[in-house]
Amino acid sequence: MPLEEEVITLVIWGFTTIMVLAAFTILFLWANSKENSLAYGLMLSHLMLLVIAFLFFVDAISIPYIHPMASEEISLRLGLAGVMWAFSMICLMIGIIRFSKVRQENNPLLVKR
């Protein structure tokens, strides 16, 4: 896919900066909380799978369009990126559910049915 020369580098650096910030935030919160390790682990899994999806995506848009089977290669890599993104979102949703359950269990004001 034809792009300006600096675009992919800027996208990679921007994504990396945000992912490192997010990972450090999760690790900091996890170290201070000690509760609900599964939820924090799922959040880190979400970030790792999202990074893998991003790598497949960048690989897909970096393929020269004059490559003999460019369409097939791009489709495969975009498909792999989509699968990794889907798994990362599943980890995110399960992690959010786990955080929600801990909050409900520790809240004395909530009535349990």
PDB file of N, CA and C in Angstrom:
ATOM      1  N   MET A   1       0.846  -1.165   0.000  1.00  0.00           N
ATOM      2  CA  MET A   1       0.000   0.000   0.000  1.00  0.00           C
ATOM      3  C   MET A   1       0.898   1.237   0.000  1.00  0.00           C
ATOM      4  N   PRO A   2       0.744   2.083  -0.970  1.00  0.00           N
ATOM      5  CA  PRO A   2       1.615   3.257  -1.031  1.00  0.00           C
ATOM      6  C   PRO A   2       1.270   4.272   0.068  1.00  0.00           C
ATOM      7  N   LEU A   3       2.273   4.611   0.856  1.00  0.00           N
ATOM      8  CA  LEU A   3       2.145   5.602   1.927  1.00  0.00           C
ATOM      9  C   LEU A   3       3.361   6.516   1.877  1.00  0.00           C
ATOM     10  N   GLU A   4       3.246   7.649   2.506  1.00  0.00           N
ATOM     11  CA  GLU A   4       4.409   8.515   2.642  1.00  0.00           C
ATOM     12  C   GLU A   4       5.481   7.767   3.431  1.00  0.00           C
ATOM     13  N   GLU A   5       6.721   8.128   3.193  1.00  0.00           N
ATOM     14  CA  GLU A   5       7.836   7.379   3.753  1.00  0.00           C
ATOM     15  C   GLU A   5       7.844   7.331   5.283  1.00  0.00           C
ATOM     16  N   GLU A   6       7.474   8.422   5.933  1.00  0.00           N
ATOM     17  CA  GLU A   6       7.567   8.492   7.394  1.00  0.00           C
ATOM     18  C   GLU A   6       6.336   7.971   8.116  1.00  0.00           C
ATOM     19  N   VAL A   7       5.267   7.694   7.407  1.00  0.00           N
ATOM     20  CA  VAL A   7       3.994   7.360   8.062  1.00  0.00           C
ATOM     21  C   VAL A   7       4.104   6.093   8.903  1.00  0.00           C
ATOM     22  N   ILE A   8       4.641   5.038   8.361  1.00  0.00           N
ATOM     23  CA  ILE A   8       4.713   3.776   9.107  1.00  0.00           C
ATOM     24  C   ILE A   8       5.582   3.939  10.346  1.00  0.00           C
ATOM     25  N   THR A   9       6.687   4.651  10.227  1.00  0.00           N
ATOM     26  CA  THR A   9       7.555   4.875  11.381  1.00  0.00           C
ATOM     27  C   THR A   9       6.830   5.660  12.464  1.00  0.00           C
ATOM     28  N   LEU A  10       6.105   6.695  12.077  1.00  0.00           N
ATOM     29  CA  LEU A  10       5.345   7.483  13.052  1.00  0.00           C
ATOM     30  C   LEU A  10       4.257   6.648  13.720  1.00  0.00           C
ATOM     31  N   VAL A  11       3.579   5.825  12.950  1.00  0.00           N
ATOM     32  CA  VAL A  11       2.530   4.972  13.511  1.00  0.00           C
ATOM     33  C   VAL A  11       3.131   3.976  14.507  1.00  0.00           C
ATOM     34  N   ILE A  12       4.251   3.382  14.145  1.00  0.00           N
ATOM     35  CA  ILE A  12       4.904   2.417  15.030  1.00  0.00           C
ATOM     36  C   ILE A  12       5.346   3.091  16.334  1.00  0.00           C
ATOM     37  N   TRP A  13       5.975   4.251  16.237  1.00  0.00           N
ATOM     38  CA  TRP A  13       6.441   4.945  17.442  1.00  0.00           C
ATOM     39  C   TRP A  13       5.269   5.399  18.308  1.00  0.00           C
ATOM     40  N   GLY A  14       4.226   5.907  17.696  1.00  0.00           N
ATOM     41  CA  GLY A  14       3.054   6.328  18.458  1.00  0.00           C
ATOM     42  C   GLY A  14       2.398   5.162  19.171  1.00  0.00           C
ATOM     43  N   PHE A  15       2.207   4.061  18.458  1.00  0.00           N
ATOM     44  CA  PHE A  15       1.597   2.869  19.046  1.00  0.00           C
ATOM     45  C   PHE A  15       2.465   2.326  20.181  1.00  0.00           C
ATOM     46  N   THR A  16       3.771   2.256  19.950  1.00  0.00           N
ATOM     47  CA  THR A  16       4.688   1.735  20.959  1.00  0.00           C
ATOM     48  C   THR A  16       4.660   2.586  22.217  1.00  0.00           C
ATOM     49  N   THR A  17       4.646   3.896  22.057  1.00  0.00           N
ATOM     50  CA  THR A  17       4.615   4.790  23.209  1.00  0.00           C
ATOM     51  C   THR A  17       3.366   4.554  24.055  1.00  0.00           C
ATOM     52  N   ILE A  18       2.218   4.477  23.411  1.00  0.00           N
ATOM     53  CA  ILE A  18       0.967   4.275  24.139  1.00  0.00           C
ATOM     54  C   ILE A  18       0.923   2.890  24.787  1.00  0.00           C
ATOM     55  N   MET A  19       1.399   1.864  24.095  1.00  0.00           N
ATOM     56  CA  MET A  19       1.385   0.510  24.657  1.00  0.00           C
ATOM     57  C   MET A  19       2.314   0.394  25.867  1.00  0.00           C
ATOM     58  N   VAL A  20       3.474   1.031  25.796  1.00  0.00           N
ATOM     59  CA  VAL A  20       4.395   0.989  26.936  1.00  0.00           C
ATOM     60  C   VAL A  20       3.775   1.712  28.134  1.00  0.00           C
ATOM     61  N   LEU A  21       3.164   2.863  27.887  1.00  0.00           N
ATOM     62  CA  LEU A  21       2.477   3.585  28.965  1.00  0.00           C
ATOM     63  C   LEU A  21       1.365   2.741  29.573  1.00  0.00           C
ATOM     64  N   ALA A  22       0.573   2.100  28.736  1.00  0.00           N
ATOM     65  CA  ALA A  22      -0.522   1.259  29.226  1.00  0.00           C
ATOM     66  C   ALA A  22       0.010   0.069  30.026  1.00  0.00           C
ATOM     67  N   ALA A  23       1.064  -0.566  29.521  1.00  0.00           N
ATOM     68  CA  ALA A  23       1.637  -1.725  30.219  1.00  0.00           C
ATOM     69  C   ALA A  23       2.188  -1.318  31.584  1.00  0.00           C
ATOM     70  N   PHE A  24       2.908  -0.205  31.644  1.00  0.00           N
ATOM     71  CA  PHE A  24       3.442   0.252  32.931  1.00  0.00           C
ATOM     72  C   PHE A  24       2.319   0.628  33.895  1.00  0.00           C
ATOM     73  N   THR A  25       1.262   1.219  33.389  1.00  0.00           N
ATOM     74  CA  THR A  25       0.123   1.559  34.240  1.00  0.00           C
ATOM     75  C   THR A  25      -0.504   0.303  34.830  1.00  0.00           C
ATOM     76  N   ILE A  26      -0.714  -0.704  33.988  1.00  0.00           N
ATOM     77  CA  ILE A  26      -1.302  -1.952  34.476  1.00  0.00           C
ATOM     78  C   ILE A  26      -0.385  -2.622  35.491  1.00  0.00           C
ATOM     79  N   LEU A  27       0.912  -2.660  35.203  1.00  0.00           N
ATOM     80  CA  LEU A  27       1.854  -3.273  36.141  1.00  0.00           C
ATOM     81  C   LEU A  27       1.902  -2.512  37.463  1.00  0.00           C
ATOM     82  N   PHE A  28       1.875  -1.185  37.408  1.00  0.00           N
ATOM     83  CA  PHE A  28       1.870  -0.368  38.625  1.00  0.00           C
ATOM     84  C   PHE A  28       0.621  -0.635  39.461  1.00  0.00           C
ATOM     85  N   LEU A  29      -0.531  -0.641  38.817  1.00  0.00           N
ATOM     86  CA  LEU A  29      -1.783  -0.901  39.532  1.00  0.00           C
ATOM     87  C   LEU A  29      -1.818  -2.311  40.099  1.00  0.00           C
ATOM     88  N   TRP A  30      -1.298  -3.260  39.343  1.00  0.00           N
ATOM     89  CA  TRP A  30      -1.263  -4.650  39.794  1.00  0.00           C
ATOM     90  C   TRP A  30      -0.362  -4.786  41.018  1.00  0.00           C
ATOM     91  N   ALA A  31       0.795  -4.137  40.994  1.00  0.00           N
ATOM     92  CA  ALA A  31       1.727  -4.220  42.120  1.00  0.00           C
ATOM     93  C   ALA A  31       1.130  -3.585  43.379  1.00  0.00           C
ATOM     94  N   ASN A  32       0.323  -2.546  43.208  1.00  0.00           N
ATOM     95  CA  ASN A  32      -0.276  -1.876  44.361  1.00  0.00           C
ATOM     96  C   ASN A  32      -1.553  -2.534  44.855  1.00  0.00           C
ATOM     97  N   SER A  33      -2.155  -3.387  44.055  1.00  0.00           N
ATOM     98  CA  SER A  33      -3.454  -3.944  44.416  1.00  0.00           C
ATOM     99  C   SER A  33      -3.362  -5.332  45.029  1.00  0.00           C
ATOM    100  N   LYS A  34      -2.678  -6.226  44.405  1.00  0.00           N
ATOM    101  CA  LYS A  34      -2.563  -7.630  44.825  1.00  0.00           C
ATOM    102  C   LYS A  34      -3.889  -8.382  44.789  1.00  0.00           C
ATOM    103  N   GLU A  35      -4.993  -7.688  44.565  1.00  0.00           N
ATOM    104  CA  GLU A  35      -6.279  -8.347  44.407  1.00  0.00           C
ATOM    105  C   GLU A  35      -6.508  -8.619  42.935  1.00  0.00           C
ATOM    106  N   ASN A  36      -7.203  -9.668  42.647  1.00  0.00           N
ATOM    107  CA  ASN A  36      -7.677  -9.946  41.298  1.00  0.00           C
ATOM    108  C   ASN A  36      -6.556 -10.042  40.271  1.00  0.00           C
ATOM    109  N   SER A  37      -5.607 -10.905  40.537  1.00  0.00           N
ATOM    110  CA  SER A  37      -4.485 -11.089  39.618  1.00  0.00           C
ATOM    111  C   SER A  37      -4.934 -11.557  38.245  1.00  0.00           C
ATOM    112  N   LEU A  38      -5.993 -12.349  38.199  1.00  0.00           N
ATOM    113  CA  LEU A  38      -6.482 -12.843  36.915  1.00  0.00           C
ATOM    114  C   LEU A  38      -6.901 -11.688  36.005  1.00  0.00           C
ATOM    115  N   ALA A  39      -7.594 -10.708  36.547  1.00  0.00           N
ATOM    116  CA  ALA A  39      -8.050  -9.577  35.740  1.00  0.00           C
ATOM    117  C   ALA A  39      -6.866  -8.770  35.210  1.00  0.00           C
ATOM    118  N   TYR A  40      -5.872  -8.524  36.060  1.00  0.00           N
ATOM    119  CA  TYR A  40      -4.688  -7.794  35.592  1.00  0.00           C
ATOM    120  C   TYR A  40      -3.920  -8.600  34.552  1.00  0.00           C
ATOM    121  N   GLY A  41      -3.831  -9.907  34.752  1.00  0.00           N
ATOM    122  CA  GLY A  41      -3.183 -10.764  33.756  1.00  0.00           C
ATOM    123  C   GLY A  41      -3.909 -10.732  32.421  1.00  0.00           C
ATOM    124  N   LEU A  42      -5.238 -10.706  32.482  1.00  0.00           N
ATOM    125  CA  LEU A  42      -6.022 -10.613  31.249  1.00  0.00           C
ATOM    126  C   LEU A  42      -5.811  -9.267  30.557  1.00  0.00           C
ATOM    127  N   MET A  43      -5.647  -8.204  31.330  1.00  0.00           N
ATOM    128  CA  MET A  43      -5.374  -6.897  30.734  1.00  0.00           C
ATOM    129  C   MET A  43      -4.019  -6.902  30.032  1.00  0.00           C
ATOM    130  N   LEU A  44      -3.025  -7.509  30.657  1.00  0.00           N
ATOM    131  CA  LEU A  44      -1.715  -7.609  30.004  1.00  0.00           C
ATOM    132  C   LEU A  44      -1.785  -8.507  28.774  1.00  0.00           C
ATOM    133  N   SER A  45      -2.563  -9.585  28.847  1.00  0.00           N
ATOM    134  CA  SER A  45      -2.747 -10.453  27.676  1.00  0.00           C
ATOM    135  C   SER A  45      -3.409  -9.675  26.545  1.00  0.00           C
ATOM    136  N   HIS A  46      -4.371  -8.840  26.893  1.00  0.00           N
ATOM    137  CA  HIS A  46      -5.025  -7.995  25.900  1.00  0.00           C
ATOM    138  C   HIS A  46      -3.983  -7.122  25.188  1.00  0.00           C
ATOM    139  N   LEU A  47      -3.107  -6.495  25.959  1.00  0.00           N
ATOM    140  CA  LEU A  47      -2.093  -5.634  25.347  1.00  0.00           C
ATOM    141  C   LEU A  47      -1.137  -6.430  24.467  1.00  0.00           C
ATOM    142  N   MET A  48      -0.716  -7.598  24.929  1.00  0.00           N
ATOM    143  CA  MET A  48       0.220  -8.403  24.134  1.00  0.00           C
ATOM    144  C   MET A  48      -0.421  -8.861  22.828  1.00  0.00           C
ATOM    145  N   LEU A  49      -1.657  -9.324  22.886  1.00  0.00           N
ATOM    146  CA  LEU A  49      -2.342  -9.751  21.663  1.00  0.00           C
ATOM    147  C   LEU A  49      -2.608  -8.572  20.737  1.00  0.00           C
ATOM    148  N   LEU A  50      -2.878  -7.412  21.308  1.00  0.00           N
ATOM    149  CA  LEU A  50      -3.083  -6.215  20.499  1.00  0.00           C
ATOM    150  C   LEU A  50      -1.792  -5.813  19.789  1.00  0.00           C
ATOM    151  N   VAL A  51      -0.663  -5.970  20.455  1.00  0.00           N
ATOM    152  CA  VAL A  51       0.632  -5.689  19.820  1.00  0.00           C
ATOM    153  C   VAL A  51       0.875  -6.661  18.673  1.00  0.00           C
ATOM    154  N   ILE A  52       0.553  -7.929  18.867  1.00  0.00           N
ATOM    155  CA  ILE A  52       0.724  -8.918  17.792  1.00  0.00           C
ATOM    156  C   ILE A  52      -0.176  -8.570  16.614  1.00  0.00           C
ATOM    157  N   ALA A  53      -1.420  -8.180  16.894  1.00  0.00           N
ATOM    158  CA  ALA A  53      -2.337  -7.768  15.826  1.00  0.00           C
ATOM    159  C   ALA A  53      -1.786  -6.559  15.082  1.00  0.00           C
ATOM    160  N   PHE A  54      -1.231  -5.618  15.819  1.00  0.00           N
ATOM    161  CA  PHE A  54      -0.647  -4.429  15.201  1.00  0.00           C
ATOM    162  C   PHE A  54       0.526  -4.803  14.298  1.00  0.00           C
ATOM    163  N   LEU A  55       1.352  -5.742  14.750  1.00  0.00           N
ATOM    164  CA  LEU A  55       2.497  -6.168  13.927  1.00  0.00           C
ATOM    165  C   LEU A  55       2.026  -6.806  12.620  1.00  0.00           C
ATOM    166  N   PHE A  56       0.989  -7.642  12.695  1.00  0.00           N
ATOM    167  CA  PHE A  56       0.439  -8.227  11.467  1.00  0.00           C
ATOM    168  C   PHE A  56      -0.126  -7.138  10.556  1.00  0.00           C
ATOM    169  N   PHE A  57      -0.785  -6.146  11.144  1.00  0.00           N
ATOM    170  CA  PHE A  57      -1.358  -5.058  10.356  1.00  0.00           C
ATOM    171  C   PHE A  57      -0.273  -4.242   9.661  1.00  0.00           C
ATOM    172  N   VAL A  58       0.763  -3.872  10.408  1.00  0.00           N
ATOM    173  CA  VAL A  58       1.858  -3.095   9.809  1.00  0.00           C
ATOM    174  C   VAL A  58       2.551  -3.912   8.731  1.00  0.00           C
ATOM    175  N   ASP A  59       2.706  -5.206   8.973  1.00  0.00           N
ATOM    176  CA  ASP A  59       3.305  -6.079   7.959  1.00  0.00           C
ATOM    177  C   ASP A  59       2.443  -6.100   6.703  1.00  0.00           C
ATOM    178  N   ALA A  60       1.122  -6.104   6.881  1.00  0.00           N
ATOM    179  CA  ALA A  60       0.213  -6.140   5.733  1.00  0.00           C
ATOM    180  C   ALA A  60       0.296  -4.860   4.918  1.00  0.00           C
ATOM    181  N   ILE A  61       0.343  -3.714   5.573  1.00  0.00           N
ATOM    182  CA  ILE A  61       0.373  -2.468   4.807  1.00  0.00           C
ATOM    183  C   ILE A  61       1.764  -2.147   4.279  1.00  0.00           C
ATOM    184  N   SER A  62       2.769  -2.919   4.699  1.00  0.00           N
ATOM    185  CA  SER A  62       4.138  -2.690   4.234  1.00  0.00           C
ATOM    186  C   SER A  62       4.483  -3.496   2.992  1.00  0.00           C
ATOM    187  N   ILE A  63       3.627  -4.422   2.601  1.00  0.00           N
ATOM    188  CA  ILE A  63       3.908  -5.258   1.435  1.00  0.00           C
ATOM    189  C   ILE A  63       3.857  -4.391   0.177  1.00  0.00           C
ATOM    190  N   PRO A  64       4.885  -4.472  -0.661  1.00  0.00           N
ATOM    191  CA  PRO A  64       4.848  -3.694  -1.903  1.00  0.00           C
ATOM    192  C   PRO A  64       3.708  -4.170  -2.803  1.00  0.00           C
ATOM    193  N   TYR A  65       2.947  -3.239  -3.325  1.00  0.00           N
ATOM    194  CA  TYR A  65       1.789  -3.613  -4.137  1.00  0.00           C
ATOM    195  C   TYR A  65       2.182  -4.236  -5.472  1.00  0.00           C
ATOM    196  N   ILE A  66       3.458  -4.209  -5.820  1.00  0.00           N
ATOM    197  CA  ILE A  66       3.905  -4.868  -7.058  1.00  0.00           C
ATOM    198  C   ILE A  66       4.319  -6.319  -6.799  1.00  0.00           C
ATOM    199  N   HIS A  67       4.216  -6.760  -5.576  1.00  0.00           N
ATOM    200  CA  HIS A  67       4.497  -8.156  -5.208  1.00  0.00           C
ATOM    201  C   HIS A  67       3.560  -9.051  -6.016  1.00  0.00           C
ATOM    202  N   PRO A  68       4.059 -10.205  -6.530  1.00  0.00           N
ATOM    203  CA  PRO A  68       3.225 -11.045  -7.397  1.00  0.00           C
ATOM    204  C   PRO A  68       1.893 -11.490  -6.777  1.00  0.00           C
ATOM    205  N   MET A  69       1.882 -11.765  -5.500  1.00  0.00           N
ATOM    206  CA  MET A  69       0.649 -12.191  -4.833  1.00  0.00           C
ATOM    207  C   MET A  69       0.310 -11.234  -3.699  1.00  0.00           C
ATOM    208  N   ALA A  70       0.412  -9.952  -3.976  1.00  0.00           N
ATOM    209  CA  ALA A  70       0.218  -8.938  -2.934  1.00  0.00           C
ATOM    210  C   ALA A  70      -1.170  -9.021  -2.323  1.00  0.00           C
ATOM    211  N   SER A  71      -2.193  -9.180  -3.118  1.00  0.00           N
ATOM    212  CA  SER A  71      -3.558  -9.214  -2.605  1.00  0.00           C
ATOM    213  C   SER A  71      -3.758 -10.363  -1.620  1.00  0.00           C
ATOM    214  N   GLU A  72      -3.249 -11.538  -1.971  1.00  0.00           N
ATOM    215  CA  GLU A  72      -3.386 -12.703  -1.097  1.00  0.00           C
ATOM    216  C   GLU A  72      -2.585 -12.522   0.192  1.00  0.00           C
ATOM    217  N   GLU A  73      -1.367 -12.004   0.071  1.00  0.00           N
ATOM    218  CA  GLU A  73      -0.524 -11.780   1.247  1.00  0.00           C
ATOM    219  C   GLU A  73      -1.157 -10.759   2.190  1.00  0.00           C
ATOM    220  N   ILE A  74      -1.642  -9.673   1.633  1.00  0.00           N
ATOM    221  CA  ILE A  74      -2.264  -8.637   2.446  1.00  0.00           C
ATOM    222  C   ILE A  74      -3.520  -9.181   3.124  1.00  0.00           C
ATOM    223  N   SER A  75      -4.326  -9.931   2.390  1.00  0.00           N
ATOM    224  CA  SER A  75      -5.553 -10.500   2.961  1.00  0.00           C
ATOM    225  C   SER A  75      -5.237 -11.446   4.117  1.00  0.00           C
ATOM    226  N   LEU A  76      -4.233 -12.283   3.938  1.00  0.00           N
ATOM    227  CA  LEU A  76      -3.850 -13.218   4.995  1.00  0.00           C
ATOM    228  C   LEU A  76      -3.402 -12.475   6.243  1.00  0.00           C
ATOM    229  N   ARG A  77      -2.541 -11.495   6.069  1.00  0.00           N
ATOM    230  CA  ARG A  77      -2.015 -10.775   7.230  1.00  0.00           C
ATOM    231  C   ARG A  77      -3.085  -9.928   7.899  1.00  0.00           C
ATOM    232  N   LEU A  78      -3.972  -9.344   7.125  1.00  0.00           N
ATOM    233  CA  LEU A  78      -5.083  -8.604   7.732  1.00  0.00           C
ATOM    234  C   LEU A  78      -6.017  -9.556   8.479  1.00  0.00           C
ATOM    235  N   GLY A  79      -6.213 -10.755   7.937  1.00  0.00           N
ATOM    236  CA  GLY A  79      -7.023 -11.761   8.633  1.00  0.00           C
ATOM    237  C   GLY A  79      -6.397 -12.176   9.948  1.00  0.00           C
ATOM    238  N   LEU A  80      -5.084 -12.400   9.948  1.00  0.00           N
ATOM    239  CA  LEU A  80      -4.380 -12.748  11.184  1.00  0.00           C
ATOM    240  C   LEU A  80      -4.443 -11.600  12.191  1.00  0.00           C
ATOM    241  N   ALA A  81      -4.309 -10.378  11.694  1.00  0.00           N
ATOM    242  CA  ALA A  81      -4.430  -9.208  12.578  1.00  0.00           C
ATOM    243  C   ALA A  81      -5.823  -9.160  13.200  1.00  0.00           C
ATOM    244  N   GLY A  82      -6.843  -9.455  12.409  1.00  0.00           N
ATOM    245  CA  GLY A  82      -8.213  -9.457  12.916  1.00  0.00           C
ATOM    246  C   GLY A  82      -8.451 -10.526  13.963  1.00  0.00           C
ATOM    247  N   VAL A  83      -7.889 -11.705  13.760  1.00  0.00           N
ATOM    248  CA  VAL A  83      -8.046 -12.795  14.737  1.00  0.00           C
ATOM    249  C   VAL A  83      -7.355 -12.428  16.050  1.00  0.00           C
ATOM    250  N   MET A  84      -6.135 -11.882  15.966  1.00  0.00           N
ATOM    251  CA  MET A  84      -5.419 -11.479  17.181  1.00  0.00           C
ATOM    252  C   MET A  84      -6.160 -10.353  17.901  1.00  0.00           C
ATOM    253  N   TRP A  85      -6.710  -9.416  17.128  1.00  0.00           N
ATOM    254  CA  TRP A  85      -7.487  -8.325  17.724  1.00  0.00           C
ATOM    255  C   TRP A  85      -8.722  -8.893  18.435  1.00  0.00           C
ATOM    256  N   ALA A  86      -9.395  -9.858  17.805  1.00  0.00           N
ATOM    257  CA  ALA A  86     -10.581 -10.466  18.418  1.00  0.00           C
ATOM    258  C   ALA A  86     -10.223 -11.150  19.736  1.00  0.00           C
ATOM    259  N   PHE A  87      -9.123 -11.906  19.757  1.00  0.00           N
ATOM    260  CA  PHE A  87      -8.698 -12.559  21.000  1.00  0.00           C
ATOM    261  C   PHE A  87      -8.341 -11.523  22.062  1.00  0.00           C
ATOM    262  N   SER A  88      -7.706 -10.427  21.647  1.00  0.00           N
ATOM    263  CA  SER A  88      -7.351  -9.391  22.624  1.00  0.00           C
ATOM    264  C   SER A  88      -8.601  -8.763  23.215  1.00  0.00           C
ATOM    265  N   MET A  89      -9.625  -8.570  22.397  1.00  0.00           N
ATOM    266  CA  MET A  89     -10.869  -7.988  22.895  1.00  0.00           C
ATOM    267  C   MET A  89     -11.587  -8.949  23.842  1.00  0.00           C
ATOM    268  N   ILE A  90     -11.494 -10.246  23.589  1.00  0.00           N
ATOM    269  CA  ILE A  90     -12.077 -11.236  24.500  1.00  0.00           C
ATOM    270  C   ILE A  90     -11.385 -11.157  25.857  1.00  0.00           C
ATOM    271  N   CYS A  91     -10.045 -11.058  25.843  1.00  0.00           N
ATOM    272  CA  CYS A  91      -9.302 -10.907  27.107  1.00  0.00           C
ATOM    273  C   CYS A  91      -9.720  -9.635  27.825  1.00  0.00           C
ATOM    274  N   LEU A  92      -9.888  -8.551  27.087  1.00  0.00           N
ATOM    275  CA  LEU A  92     -10.308  -7.287  27.687  1.00  0.00           C
ATOM    276  C   LEU A  92     -11.688  -7.420  28.332  1.00  0.00           C
ATOM    277  N   MET A  93     -12.627  -8.025  27.616  1.00  0.00           N
ATOM    278  CA  MET A  93     -13.982  -8.161  28.156  1.00  0.00           C
ATOM    279  C   MET A  93     -14.009  -9.043  29.393  1.00  0.00           C
ATOM    280  N   ILE A  94     -13.288 -10.155  29.375  1.00  0.00           N
ATOM    281  CA  ILE A  94     -13.254 -11.039  30.543  1.00  0.00           C
ATOM    282  C   ILE A  94     -12.583 -10.331  31.717  1.00  0.00           C
ATOM    283  N   GLY A  95     -11.524  -9.572  31.441  1.00  0.00           N
ATOM    284  CA  GLY A  95     -10.861  -8.808  32.499  1.00  0.00           C
ATOM    285  C   GLY A  95     -11.783  -7.786  33.121  1.00  0.00           C
ATOM    286  N   ILE A  96     -12.560  -7.093  32.302  1.00  0.00           N
ATOM    287  CA  ILE A  96     -13.512  -6.110  32.831  1.00  0.00           C
ATOM    288  C   ILE A  96     -14.567  -6.806  33.682  1.00  0.00           C
ATOM    289  N   ILE A  97     -15.037  -7.957  33.230  1.00  0.00           N
ATOM    290  CA  ILE A  97     -16.015  -8.718  34.020  1.00  0.00           C
ATOM    291  C   ILE A  97     -15.409  -9.126  35.362  1.00  0.00           C
ATOM    292  N   ARG A  98     -14.154  -9.565  35.339  1.00  0.00           N
ATOM    293  CA  ARG A  98     -13.488  -9.967  36.588  1.00  0.00           C
ATOM    294  C   ARG A  98     -13.344  -8.784  37.538  1.00  0.00           C
ATOM    295  N   PHE A  99     -12.976  -7.623  37.024  1.00  0.00           N
ATOM    296  CA  PHE A  99     -12.889  -6.429  37.873  1.00  0.00           C
ATOM    297  C   PHE A  99     -14.254  -6.088  38.459  1.00  0.00           C
ATOM    298  N   SER A 100     -15.281  -6.235  37.663  1.00  0.00           N
ATOM    299  CA  SER A 100     -16.639  -5.933  38.112  1.00  0.00           C
ATOM    300  C   SER A 100     -17.060  -6.882  39.225  1.00  0.00           C
ATOM    301  N   LYS A 101     -16.726  -8.146  39.115  1.00  0.00           N
ATOM    302  CA  LYS A 101     -17.098  -9.120  40.145  1.00  0.00           C
ATOM    303  C   LYS A 101     -16.396  -8.830  41.462  1.00  0.00           C
ATOM    304  N   VAL A 102     -15.131  -8.449  41.409  1.00  0.00           N
ATOM    305  CA  VAL A 102     -14.402  -8.146  42.641  1.00  0.00           C
ATOM    306  C   VAL A 102     -15.008  -6.933  43.316  1.00  0.00           C
ATOM    307  N   ARG A 103     -15.364  -5.925  42.550  1.00  0.00           N
ATOM    308  CA  ARG A 103     -15.962  -4.715  43.114  1.00  0.00           C
ATOM    309  C   ARG A 103     -17.289  -5.062  43.792  1.00  0.00           C
ATOM    310  N   GLN A 104     -18.083  -5.927  43.173  1.00  0.00           N
ATOM    311  CA  GLN A 104     -19.375  -6.293  43.763  1.00  0.00           C
ATOM    312  C   GLN A 104     -19.191  -7.107  45.033  1.00  0.00           C
ATOM    313  N   GLU A 105     -18.216  -7.995  45.062  1.00  0.00           N
ATOM    314  CA  GLU A 105     -17.989  -8.835  46.232  1.00  0.00           C
ATOM    315  C   GLU A 105     -17.472  -8.024  47.418  1.00  0.00           C
ATOM    316  N   ASN A 106     -16.711  -6.987  47.161  1.00  0.00           N
ATOM    317  CA  ASN A 106     -16.113  -6.195  48.235  1.00  0.00           C
ATOM    318  C   ASN A 106     -16.969  -5.005  48.653  1.00  0.00           C
ATOM    319  N   ASN A 107     -18.098  -4.778  48.033  1.00  0.00           N
ATOM    320  CA  ASN A 107     -18.941  -3.639  48.347  1.00  0.00           C
ATOM    321  C   ASN A 107     -20.051  -4.067  49.300  1.00  0.00           C
ATOM    322  N   PRO A 108     -20.011  -3.627  50.561  1.00  0.00           N
ATOM    323  CA  PRO A 108     -21.041  -4.040  51.516  1.00  0.00           C
ATOM    324  C   PRO A 108     -22.409  -3.415  51.249  1.00  0.00           C
ATOM    325  N   LEU A 109     -22.453  -2.359  50.448  1.00  0.00           N
ATOM    326  CA  LEU A 109     -23.736  -1.703  50.163  1.00  0.00           C
ATOM    327  C   LEU A 109     -24.562  -2.432  49.117  1.00  0.00           C
ATOM    328  N   LEU A 110     -23.916  -3.276  48.318  1.00  0.00           N
ATOM    329  CA  LEU A 110     -24.655  -4.004  47.292  1.00  0.00           C
ATOM    330  C   LEU A 110     -25.378  -5.195  47.915  1.00  0.00           C
ATOM    331  N   VAL A 111     -26.613  -5.362  47.558  1.00  0.00           N
ATOM    332  CA  VAL A 111     -27.407  -6.469  48.065  1.00  0.00           C
ATOM    333  C   VAL A 111     -27.191  -7.663  47.148  1.00  0.00           C
ATOM    334  N   LYS A 112     -26.800  -8.778  47.743  1.00  0.00           N
ATOM    335  CA  LYS A 112     -26.607  -9.994  46.955  1.00  0.00           C
ATOM    336  C   LYS A 112     -27.902 -10.753  46.876  1.00  0.00           C
ATOM    337  N   ARG A 113     -28.214 -11.209  45.701  1.00  0.00           N
ATOM    338  CA  ARG A 113     -29.465 -11.961  45.494  1.00  0.00           C
ATOM    339  C   ARG A 113     -29.210 -13.418  45.473  1.00  0.00           C
TER     340      ARG A 113
END
